[in-house]
Amino acid sequence: GAVVSQHPSRVICKSGTSVKIECRSLDFQATTMFWYRQFPKKSLMLMATSNEGSKATYEQGVEKDKFLINHASLTLSTLTVTSAHPEDSSFYICSARQGGTFFGQGTRLTVV
Amino acid sequence: GENVEQHPSTLSVQEGDSAVIKCTYSDSASNYFPWYKQELGKRPQLIIDIRSNVGEKKDQRIAVTLNKTAKHFSLHITETQPEDSAVYFCAAKGGSTLGRLYFGRGTQLTVWP
């Protein structure tokens, strides 16, 4: 299947700092990518839909100023968690479509 | 929007037995139904999918059935093995564009040797 690469796989940051997560489609172009958050033993919760060249579409209850999404090219979308707090600690995962939907490796964010 | 329900939340079977996970969806316009397997700390992996113009699809030990009238679809795993142990998610792609998937809550499958 198609390859979606996410980086970093793990990150630990201090409260108040910002963290950027990258999602790349390696062998195809993706005009749309999706960002999810997953809590332990829970399903994937869609945070936002990232659209190349335009603003992201955020799900209800997701703070757009806190979770900044940039989709500047057809192969790269970034999620920046701004002013991170311990409650932002979670598993963040992106996906893109090429026929089926394929996921990045996920990023385990820990805010201390 | 679409609402996907998944049952059971946990499933334990003996190695060699079959496992069945069931999902229902609400949007009759949904037309694509993938199943994902997620191991602890890993990404969800697409294991099989079915489109609305097909009633059944099989890939070795894995099969998926779709009943459009009843709006439900199921995953069948035969001859289960311990390495099948994982969380399985069903999903439905809504009738709108962009390819957004709506996920079920997941089923923790444990296969005992």
mmCIF file of C-alpha atoms in Angstrom:
data_model
loop_
_atom_site.group_PDB
_atom_site.id
_atom_site.type_symbol
_atom_site.label_atom_id
_atom_site.label_comp_id
_atom_site.label_asym_id
_atom_site.label_seq_id
_atom_site.Cartn_x
_atom_site.Cartn_y
_atom_site.Cartn_z
ATOM 1 C CA GLY A 1 0.000 0.000 0.000
ATOM 2 C CA ALA A 2 0.864 3.672 -0.068
ATOM 3 C CA VAL A 3 3.450 4.948 2.400
ATOM 4 C CA VAL A 4 2.728 7.714 4.869
ATOM 5 C CA SER A 5 5.633 8.765 7.053
ATOM 6 C CA GLN A 6 5.222 10.671 10.301
ATOM 7 C CA HIS A 7 7.989 12.283 12.313
ATOM 8 C CA PRO A 8 8.922 12.269 15.117
ATOM 9 C CA SER A 9 7.655 8.984 16.514
ATOM 10 C CA ARG A 10 8.182 10.149 20.081
ATOM 11 C CA VAL A 11 8.683 13.557 21.600
ATOM 12 C CA ILE A 12 8.907 14.866 25.135
ATOM 13 C CA CYS A 13 8.546 18.581 25.668
ATOM 14 C CA LYS A 14 8.165 21.007 28.530
ATOM 15 C CA SER A 15 4.884 22.722 29.322
ATOM 16 C CA GLY A 16 4.494 25.951 27.422
ATOM 17 C CA THR A 17 6.617 24.966 24.472
ATOM 18 C CA SER A 18 5.440 24.107 20.964
ATOM 19 C CA VAL A 19 5.918 20.863 19.103
ATOM 20 C CA LYS A 20 5.733 20.279 15.362
ATOM 21 C CA ILE A 21 4.755 16.936 13.886
ATOM 22 C CA GLU A 22 5.285 16.195 10.205
ATOM 23 C CA CYS A 23 3.250 13.915 7.977
ATOM 24 C CA ARG A 24 4.549 13.037 4.543
ATOM 25 C CA SER A 25 3.120 11.007 1.702
ATOM 26 C CA LEU A 26 6.227 9.337 0.306
ATOM 27 C CA ASP A 27 5.114 7.881 -2.995
ATOM 28 C CA PHE A 28 1.985 9.799 -3.864
ATOM 29 C CA GLN A 29 0.497 13.256 -3.711
ATOM 30 C CA ALA A 30 -2.143 13.958 -1.092
ATOM 31 C CA THR A 31 -4.323 17.024 -1.430
ATOM 32 C CA THR A 32 -6.068 16.010 1.762
ATOM 33 C CA MET A 33 -4.616 14.584 4.953
ATOM 34 C CA PHE A 34 -6.296 13.871 8.245
ATOM 35 C CA TRP A 35 -5.041 14.362 11.783
ATOM 36 C CA TYR A 36 -6.260 12.150 14.596
ATOM 37 C CA ARG A 37 -5.715 11.942 18.304
ATOM 38 C CA GLN A 38 -5.915 8.620 20.077
ATOM 39 C CA PHE A 39 -6.231 8.132 23.817
ATOM 40 C CA PRO A 40 -5.127 4.856 25.412
ATOM 41 C CA LYS A 41 -7.447 1.989 24.521
ATOM 42 C CA LYS A 42 -9.715 4.351 22.619
ATOM 43 C CA SER A 43 -10.651 4.885 19.017
ATOM 44 C CA LEU A 44 -9.175 7.468 16.679
ATOM 45 C CA MET A 45 -10.679 10.918 17.140
ATOM 46 C CA LEU A 46 -10.540 13.109 14.062
ATOM 47 C CA MET A 47 -9.104 16.503 14.920
ATOM 48 C CA ALA A 48 -8.959 18.186 11.561
ATOM 49 C CA THR A 49 -8.828 17.746 7.819
ATOM 50 C CA SER A 50 -5.749 19.266 6.236
ATOM 51 C CA ASN A 51 -6.236 20.708 2.747
ATOM 52 C CA GLU A 52 -3.297 21.549 0.504
ATOM 53 C CA GLY A 53 -3.132 25.255 -0.197
ATOM 54 C CA SER A 54 -6.056 26.220 1.994
ATOM 55 C CA LYS A 55 -7.134 26.353 5.610
ATOM 56 C CA ALA A 56 -7.671 23.191 7.566
ATOM 57 C CA THR A 57 -11.153 22.142 8.600
ATOM 58 C CA TYR A 58 -11.343 21.517 12.328
ATOM 59 C CA GLU A 59 -13.759 19.238 14.120
ATOM 60 C CA GLN A 60 -16.051 20.664 16.734
ATOM 61 C CA GLY A 61 -14.293 21.218 20.026
ATOM 62 C CA VAL A 62 -10.772 21.268 18.578
ATOM 63 C CA GLU A 63 -8.975 24.563 19.160
ATOM 64 C CA LYS A 64 -7.556 25.759 15.875
ATOM 65 C CA ASP A 65 -5.226 28.219 17.573
ATOM 66 C CA LYS A 66 -3.766 25.458 19.690
ATOM 67 C CA PHE A 67 -3.427 22.823 17.005
ATOM 68 C CA LEU A 68 -2.021 24.636 13.992
ATOM 69 C CA ILE A 69 -2.124 22.765 10.730
ATOM 70 C CA ASN A 70 -0.189 23.684 7.619
ATOM 71 C CA HIS A 71 -0.442 21.789 4.339
ATOM 72 C CA ALA A 72 1.965 23.718 2.158
ATOM 73 C CA SER A 73 2.708 21.031 -0.394
ATOM 74 C CA LEU A 74 1.079 17.965 -1.891
ATOM 75 C CA THR A 75 3.283 15.665 0.174
ATOM 76 C CA LEU A 76 3.583 17.394 3.537
ATOM 77 C CA SER A 77 1.202 18.400 6.286
ATOM 78 C CA THR A 78 2.336 19.608 9.691
ATOM 79 C CA LEU A 79 0.572 19.752 13.029
ATOM 80 C CA THR A 80 1.965 22.159 15.615
ATOM 81 C CA VAL A 81 0.808 21.808 19.187
ATOM 82 C CA THR A 82 1.283 25.280 20.609
ATOM 83 C CA SER A 83 1.832 26.104 24.260
ATOM 84 C CA ALA A 84 1.626 22.449 25.119
ATOM 85 C CA HIS A 85 0.219 21.306 28.454
ATOM 86 C CA PRO A 86 0.294 17.888 30.112
ATOM 87 C CA GLU A 87 -3.293 17.247 29.010
ATOM 88 C CA ASP A 88 -2.096 17.469 25.402
ATOM 89 C CA SER A 89 -0.069 14.316 25.969
ATOM 90 C CA SER A 90 -1.434 11.734 23.576
ATOM 91 C CA PHE A 91 -0.833 9.667 20.471
ATOM 92 C CA TYR A 92 -1.235 11.818 17.343
ATOM 93 C CA ILE A 93 -1.565 10.133 13.985
ATOM 94 C CA CYS A 94 -2.067 11.339 10.443
ATOM 95 C CA SER A 95 -3.539 9.644 7.407
ATOM 96 C CA ALA A 96 -3.823 10.179 3.676
ATOM 97 C CA ARG A 97 -5.765 8.511 0.898
ATOM 98 C CA GLN A 98 -4.341 6.624 -2.075
ATOM 99 C CA GLY A 99 -7.119 4.245 -2.953
ATOM 100 C CA GLY A 100 -7.512 3.196 0.654
ATOM 101 C CA THR A 101 -6.592 5.293 3.678
ATOM 102 C CA PHE A 102 -3.099 4.800 5.071
ATOM 103 C CA PHE A 103 -1.718 5.995 8.371
ATOM 104 C CA GLY A 104 1.561 7.430 9.506
ATOM 105 C CA GLN A 105 3.475 5.740 12.311
ATOM 106 C CA GLY A 106 1.985 8.049 14.895
ATOM 107 C CA THR A 107 3.671 10.416 17.348
ATOM 108 C CA ARG A 108 3.678 9.804 21.059
ATOM 109 C CA LEU A 109 3.693 13.257 22.651
ATOM 110 C CA THR A 110 4.495 13.603 26.322
ATOM 111 C CA VAL A 111 4.305 17.048 27.891
ATOM 112 C CA VAL A 112 6.073 17.356 31.227
ATOM 113 C CA GLY B 1 -22.792 12.782 9.978
ATOM 114 C CA GLU B 2 -22.079 9.086 9.978
ATOM 115 C CA ASN B 3 -22.220 7.027 13.179
ATOM 116 C CA VAL B 4 -20.428 3.692 13.370
ATOM 117 C CA GLU B 5 -21.117 1.233 16.163
ATOM 118 C CA GLN B 6 -18.796 -1.729 16.776
ATOM 119 C CA HIS B 7 -19.293 -4.859 18.869
ATOM 120 C CA PRO B 8 -17.953 -6.508 20.879
ATOM 121 C CA SER B 9 -15.437 -4.265 22.600
ATOM 122 C CA THR B 10 -13.403 -7.274 23.701
ATOM 123 C CA LEU B 11 -13.216 -10.767 22.241
ATOM 124 C CA SER B 12 -11.234 -13.741 23.465
ATOM 125 C CA VAL B 13 -10.922 -16.899 21.406
ATOM 126 C CA GLN B 14 -8.848 -20.043 21.426
ATOM 127 C CA GLU B 15 -6.223 -20.467 18.756
ATOM 128 C CA GLY B 16 -7.784 -22.073 15.712
ATOM 129 C CA ASP B 17 -11.277 -20.797 16.427
ATOM 130 C CA SER B 18 -13.059 -18.136 14.388
ATOM 131 C CA ALA B 19 -13.614 -14.548 15.440
ATOM 132 C CA VAL B 20 -16.391 -12.270 14.254
ATOM 133 C CA ILE B 21 -16.608 -8.525 14.796
ATOM 134 C CA LYS B 22 -19.710 -6.612 13.784
ATOM 135 C CA CYS B 23 -20.323 -2.991 12.876
ATOM 136 C CA THR B 24 -23.347 -0.930 11.949
ATOM 137 C CA TYR B 25 -23.471 2.436 10.239
ATOM 138 C CA SER B 26 -26.129 5.093 9.931
ATOM 139 C CA ASP B 27 -25.514 6.917 6.655
ATOM 140 C CA SER B 28 -26.996 5.021 3.737
ATOM 141 C CA ALA B 29 -24.761 7.059 1.406
ATOM 142 C CA SER B 30 -21.598 5.524 2.893
ATOM 143 C CA ASN B 31 -19.868 3.507 0.206
ATOM 144 C CA TYR B 32 -16.546 2.244 1.525
ATOM 145 C CA PHE B 33 -15.881 0.116 4.586
ATOM 146 C CA PRO B 34 -12.280 -0.666 5.622
ATOM 147 C CA TRP B 35 -11.042 -2.701 8.563
ATOM 148 C CA TYR B 36 -7.849 -1.852 10.421
ATOM 149 C CA LYS B 37 -5.655 -3.831 12.771
ATOM 150 C CA GLN B 38 -3.698 -1.872 15.353
ATOM 151 C CA GLU B 39 -1.033 -3.373 17.551
ATOM 152 C CA LEU B 40 -0.027 -1.599 20.737
ATOM 153 C CA GLY B 41 1.837 1.625 19.982
ATOM 154 C CA LYS B 42 1.693 1.059 16.245
ATOM 155 C CA ARG B 43 -0.210 2.589 13.382
ATOM 156 C CA PRO B 44 -3.517 1.106 12.197
ATOM 157 C CA GLN B 45 -2.898 -1.229 9.280
ATOM 158 C CA LEU B 46 -5.499 -1.741 6.569
ATOM 159 C CA ILE B 47 -6.282 -5.449 6.469
ATOM 160 C CA ILE B 48 -9.304 -5.620 4.205
ATOM 161 C CA ASP B 49 -11.929 -3.334 2.762
ATOM 162 C CA ILE B 50 -15.192 -3.595 0.889
ATOM 163 C CA ARG B 51 -17.128 -1.241 -1.311
ATOM 164 C CA SER B 52 -20.864 -0.844 -1.341
ATOM 165 C CA ASN B 53 -21.328 -2.622 -4.656
ATOM 166 C CA VAL B 54 -19.941 -5.871 -3.222
ATOM 167 C CA GLY B 55 -21.518 -8.148 -0.634
ATOM 168 C CA GLU B 56 -18.513 -10.172 0.430
ATOM 169 C CA LYS B 57 -14.754 -10.137 0.062
ATOM 170 C CA LYS B 58 -12.202 -12.663 1.202
ATOM 171 C CA ASP B 59 -8.444 -12.611 1.611
ATOM 172 C CA GLN B 60 -7.007 -15.857 2.947
ATOM 173 C CA ARG B 61 -8.201 -16.168 6.568
ATOM 174 C CA ILE B 62 -9.969 -12.824 6.590
ATOM 175 C CA ALA B 63 -13.366 -12.041 5.112
ATOM 176 C CA VAL B 64 -15.722 -9.105 5.257
ATOM 177 C CA THR B 65 -19.446 -9.128 4.554
ATOM 178 C CA LEU B 66 -21.672 -6.156 3.897
ATOM 179 C CA ASN B 67 -25.455 -5.899 4.176
ATOM 180 C CA LYS B 68 -26.420 -2.544 2.712
ATOM 181 C CA THR B 69 -30.105 -2.953 3.496
ATOM 182 C CA ALA B 70 -29.461 -3.516 7.176
ATOM 183 C CA LYS B 71 -26.473 -1.149 7.152
ATOM 184 C CA HIS B 72 -24.111 -3.540 8.831
ATOM 185 C CA PHE B 73 -20.805 -5.165 7.981
ATOM 186 C CA SER B 74 -18.720 -7.794 9.680
ATOM 187 C CA LEU B 75 -15.146 -9.022 9.862
ATOM 188 C CA HIS B 76 -14.552 -12.752 9.996
ATOM 189 C CA ILE B 77 -11.195 -14.227 10.941
ATOM 190 C CA THR B 78 -10.860 -17.990 10.625
ATOM 191 C CA GLU B 79 -8.193 -20.259 12.086
ATOM 192 C CA THR B 80 -7.093 -17.544 14.459
ATOM 193 C CA GLN B 81 -3.472 -17.352 15.577
ATOM 194 C CA PRO B 82 -1.896 -15.586 18.575
ATOM 195 C CA GLU B 83 -0.407 -12.998 16.222
ATOM 196 C CA ASP B 84 -3.965 -11.976 15.295
ATOM 197 C CA SER B 85 -4.235 -10.479 18.790
ATOM 198 C CA ALA B 86 -4.671 -6.711 18.385
ATOM 199 C CA VAL B 87 -7.306 -3.997 18.343
ATOM 200 C CA TYR B 88 -9.483 -4.061 15.255
ATOM 201 C CA PHE B 89 -11.340 -0.994 14.018
ATOM 202 C CA CYS B 90 -14.104 -0.848 11.461
ATOM 203 C CA ALA B 91 -14.740 2.347 9.558
ATOM 204 C CA ALA B 92 -17.122 3.818 7.039
ATOM 205 C CA LYS B 93 -16.479 6.481 4.474
ATOM 206 C CA GLY B 94 -19.379 8.890 4.406
ATOM 207 C CA GLY B 95 -21.218 9.986 1.335
ATOM 208 C CA SER B 96 -19.470 13.356 1.281
ATOM 209 C CA THR B 97 -16.147 13.944 -0.462
ATOM 210 C CA LEU B 98 -12.594 14.210 0.923
ATOM 211 C CA GLY B 99 -12.519 10.630 2.085
ATOM 212 C CA ARG B 100 -13.146 11.167 5.768
ATOM 213 C CA LEU B 101 -13.497 7.908 7.683
ATOM 214 C CA TYR B 102 -15.768 7.384 10.658
ATOM 215 C CA PHE B 103 -14.369 4.795 13.053
ATOM 216 C CA GLY B 104 -15.941 2.317 15.399
ATOM 217 C CA ARG B 105 -14.717 2.170 18.988
ATOM 218 C CA GLY B 106 -12.521 -0.837 18.356
ATOM 219 C CA THR B 107 -12.446 -4.484 19.421
ATOM 220 C CA GLN B 108 -9.607 -5.903 21.491
ATOM 221 C CA LEU B 109 -9.100 -9.406 20.124
ATOM 222 C CA THR B 110 -7.076 -11.841 22.206
ATOM 223 C CA VAL B 111 -6.191 -15.240 20.773
ATOM 224 C CA TRP B 112 -5.066 -17.716 23.408
ATOM 225 C CA PRO B 113 -2.562 -20.393 22.381
#
